[in-house]
GROMACS .gro file of C-alpha atoms in nm:
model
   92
    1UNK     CA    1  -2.054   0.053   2.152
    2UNK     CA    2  -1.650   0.081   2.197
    3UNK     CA    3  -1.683  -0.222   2.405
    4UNK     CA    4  -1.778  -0.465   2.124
    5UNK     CA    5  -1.603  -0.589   1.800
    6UNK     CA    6  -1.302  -0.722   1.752
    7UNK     CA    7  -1.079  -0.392   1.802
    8UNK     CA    8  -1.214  -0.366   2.152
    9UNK     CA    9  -1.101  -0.716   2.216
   10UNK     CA   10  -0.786  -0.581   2.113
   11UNK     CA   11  -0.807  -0.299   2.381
   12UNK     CA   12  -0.926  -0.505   2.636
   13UNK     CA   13  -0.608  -0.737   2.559
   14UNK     CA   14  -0.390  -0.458   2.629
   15UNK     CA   15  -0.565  -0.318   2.884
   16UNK     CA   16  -0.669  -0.585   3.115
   17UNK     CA   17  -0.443  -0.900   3.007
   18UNK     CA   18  -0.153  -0.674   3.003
   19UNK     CA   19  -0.056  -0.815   2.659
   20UNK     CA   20   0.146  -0.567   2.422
   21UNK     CA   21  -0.050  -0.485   2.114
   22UNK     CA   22   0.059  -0.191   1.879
   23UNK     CA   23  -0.271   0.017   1.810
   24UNK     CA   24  -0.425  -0.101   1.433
   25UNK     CA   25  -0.377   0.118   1.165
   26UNK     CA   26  -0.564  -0.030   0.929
   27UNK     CA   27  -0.847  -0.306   0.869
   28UNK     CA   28  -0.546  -0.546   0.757
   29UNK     CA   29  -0.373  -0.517   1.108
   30UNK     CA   30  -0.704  -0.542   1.342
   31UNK     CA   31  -0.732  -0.918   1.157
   32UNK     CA   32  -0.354  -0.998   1.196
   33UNK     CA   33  -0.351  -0.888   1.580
   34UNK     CA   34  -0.661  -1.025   1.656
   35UNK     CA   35  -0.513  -1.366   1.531
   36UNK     CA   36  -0.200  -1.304   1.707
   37UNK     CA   37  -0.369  -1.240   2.028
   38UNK     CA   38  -0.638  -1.519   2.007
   39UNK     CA   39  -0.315  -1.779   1.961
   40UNK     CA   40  -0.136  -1.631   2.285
   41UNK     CA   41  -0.504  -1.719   2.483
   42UNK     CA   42  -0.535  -2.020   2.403
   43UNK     CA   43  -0.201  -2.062   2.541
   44UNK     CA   44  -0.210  -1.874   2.801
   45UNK     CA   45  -0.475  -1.988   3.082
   46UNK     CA   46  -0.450  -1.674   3.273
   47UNK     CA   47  -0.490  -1.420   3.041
   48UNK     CA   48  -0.769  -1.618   2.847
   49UNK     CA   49  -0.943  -1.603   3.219
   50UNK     CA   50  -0.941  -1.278   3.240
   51UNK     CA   51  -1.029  -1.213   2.904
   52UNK     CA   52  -1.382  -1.440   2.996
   53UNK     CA   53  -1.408  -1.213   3.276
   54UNK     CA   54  -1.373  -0.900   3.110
   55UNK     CA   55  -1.635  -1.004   2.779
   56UNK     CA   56  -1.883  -1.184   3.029
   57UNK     CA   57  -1.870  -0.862   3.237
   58UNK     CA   58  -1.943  -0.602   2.914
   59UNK     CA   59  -2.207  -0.849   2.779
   60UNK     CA   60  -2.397  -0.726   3.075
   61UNK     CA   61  -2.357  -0.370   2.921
   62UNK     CA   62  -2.610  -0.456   2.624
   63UNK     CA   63  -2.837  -0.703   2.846
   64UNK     CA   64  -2.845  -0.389   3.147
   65UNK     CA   65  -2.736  -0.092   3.045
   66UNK     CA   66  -2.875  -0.034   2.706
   67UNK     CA   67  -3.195   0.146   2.746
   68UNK     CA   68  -3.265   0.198   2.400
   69UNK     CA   69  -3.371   0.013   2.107
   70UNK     CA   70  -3.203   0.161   1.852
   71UNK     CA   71  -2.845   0.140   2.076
   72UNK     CA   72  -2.926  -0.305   2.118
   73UNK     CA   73  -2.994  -0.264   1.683
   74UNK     CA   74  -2.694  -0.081   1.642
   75UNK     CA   75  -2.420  -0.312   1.875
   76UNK     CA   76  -2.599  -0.615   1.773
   77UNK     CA   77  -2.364  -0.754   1.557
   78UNK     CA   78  -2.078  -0.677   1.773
   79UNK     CA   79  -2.193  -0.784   2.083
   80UNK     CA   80  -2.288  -1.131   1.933
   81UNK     CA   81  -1.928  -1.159   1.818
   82UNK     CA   82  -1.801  -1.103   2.173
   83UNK     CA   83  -2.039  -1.370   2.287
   84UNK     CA   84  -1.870  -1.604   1.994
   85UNK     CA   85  -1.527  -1.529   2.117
   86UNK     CA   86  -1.614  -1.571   2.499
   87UNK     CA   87  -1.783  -1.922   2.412
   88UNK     CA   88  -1.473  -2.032   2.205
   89UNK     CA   89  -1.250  -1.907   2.464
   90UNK     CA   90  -1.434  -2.105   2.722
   91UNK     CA   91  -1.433  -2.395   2.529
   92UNK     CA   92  -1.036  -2.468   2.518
   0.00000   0.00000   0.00000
Protein backbone atom coordinates (compact mmCIF):
# COMPACT_ATOMS: atom_id res chain seq x y z
CA UNK A 1 0.00 0.00 0.00
CA UNK A 2 3.01 2.66 0.71
CA UNK A 3 3.54 2.55 -2.95
CA UNK A 4 0.29 4.32 -3.96
CA UNK A 5 -1.21 7.84 -3.31
CA UNK A 6 0.06 10.88 -3.77
CA UNK A 7 2.68 10.92 -0.73
CA UNK A 8 4.40 7.97 -2.30
CA UNK A 9 4.72 9.90 -5.48
CA UNK A 10 6.36 12.24 -3.32
CA UNK A 11 8.85 9.51 -2.08
CA UNK A 12 9.40 8.13 -5.24
CA UNK A 13 10.33 11.85 -6.41
CA UNK A 14 12.94 11.96 -3.92
CA UNK A 15 13.99 8.73 -4.12
CA UNK A 16 14.31 7.83 -7.68
CA UNK A 17 14.21 11.38 -9.59
CA UNK A 18 16.63 12.63 -7.12
CA UNK A 19 14.43 15.75 -6.64
CA UNK A 20 14.65 17.48 -3.07
CA UNK A 21 11.37 17.31 -1.28
CA UNK A 22 11.12 18.17 2.54
CA UNK A 23 9.00 15.22 4.14
CA UNK A 24 5.00 16.55 4.55
CA UNK A 25 3.93 17.42 7.76
CA UNK A 26 0.65 17.88 7.22
CA UNK A 27 -2.31 17.22 4.61
CA UNK A 28 -1.76 21.04 3.50
CA UNK A 29 1.96 20.36 2.45
CA UNK A 30 1.44 16.76 0.64
CA UNK A 31 -1.02 19.07 -1.87
CA UNK A 32 1.51 22.00 -2.14
CA UNK A 33 4.57 19.55 -2.90
CA UNK A 34 2.77 17.40 -4.95
CA UNK A 35 1.98 20.56 -7.13
CA UNK A 36 5.43 21.70 -6.88
CA UNK A 37 6.81 18.49 -8.04
CA UNK A 38 4.20 17.74 -10.83
CA UNK A 39 5.32 21.45 -12.38
CA UNK A 40 9.18 20.46 -12.25
CA UNK A 41 8.00 17.04 -14.51
CA UNK A 42 6.47 18.47 -16.84
CA UNK A 43 9.53 20.40 -17.29
CA UNK A 44 11.81 18.18 -16.82
CA UNK A 45 11.84 15.20 -19.53
CA UNK A 46 14.15 13.09 -17.59
CA UNK A 47 12.86 12.97 -14.38
CA UNK A 48 9.16 12.74 -15.70
CA UNK A 49 10.75 9.42 -17.52
CA UNK A 50 11.72 7.99 -14.77
CA UNK A 51 8.89 8.84 -12.83
CA UNK A 52 6.71 6.66 -15.80
CA UNK A 53 9.12 4.06 -15.12
CA UNK A 54 8.93 3.92 -11.57
CA UNK A 55 4.59 4.14 -11.42
CA UNK A 56 4.33 1.71 -14.53
CA UNK A 57 6.72 -0.61 -12.62
CA UNK A 58 4.58 -0.51 -9.00
CA UNK A 59 1.27 -0.76 -10.99
CA UNK A 60 2.48 -4.23 -11.55
CA UNK A 61 2.52 -4.58 -7.66
CA UNK A 62 -1.47 -4.54 -7.49
CA UNK A 63 -1.96 -6.39 -11.03
CA UNK A 64 0.94 -9.33 -9.65
CA UNK A 65 1.64 -9.19 -6.41
CA UNK A 66 -1.55 -8.67 -4.59
CA UNK A 67 -2.89 -12.01 -3.72
CA UNK A 68 -5.70 -10.91 -1.82
CA UNK A 69 -8.95 -9.39 -2.29
CA UNK A 70 -9.33 -7.40 0.43
CA UNK A 71 -5.46 -5.84 -0.18
CA UNK A 72 -6.79 -4.85 -4.40
CA UNK A 73 -10.26 -3.22 -2.20
CA UNK A 74 -8.15 -1.52 0.08
CA UNK A 75 -5.28 0.23 -2.55
CA UNK A 76 -7.92 0.68 -5.04
CA UNK A 77 -8.30 4.14 -4.90
CA UNK A 78 -4.71 4.81 -4.73
CA UNK A 79 -3.48 2.76 -7.26
CA UNK A 80 -6.04 4.27 -9.78
CA UNK A 81 -4.61 7.67 -8.91
CA UNK A 82 -1.09 6.51 -9.82
CA UNK A 83 -2.47 5.23 -13.07
CA UNK A 84 -4.07 8.99 -13.52
CA UNK A 85 -0.79 10.58 -12.86
CA UNK A 86 1.30 8.09 -15.10
CA UNK A 87 -1.29 8.73 -18.05
CA UNK A 88 -1.06 12.58 -17.58
CA UNK A 89 2.57 12.36 -17.29
CA UNK A 90 2.74 10.44 -20.49
CA UNK A 91 0.63 12.65 -22.17
CA UNK A 92 2.94 15.97 -22.11
Amino acid sequence: ADGFGKLAILRFATFNCEMLIPEPQNPKEVDEDFEKMMSILKEDHIKRKIMIQTLEYVSNWYTGLLNTKSAKIYIKKNWLFNEKIAKELKSI
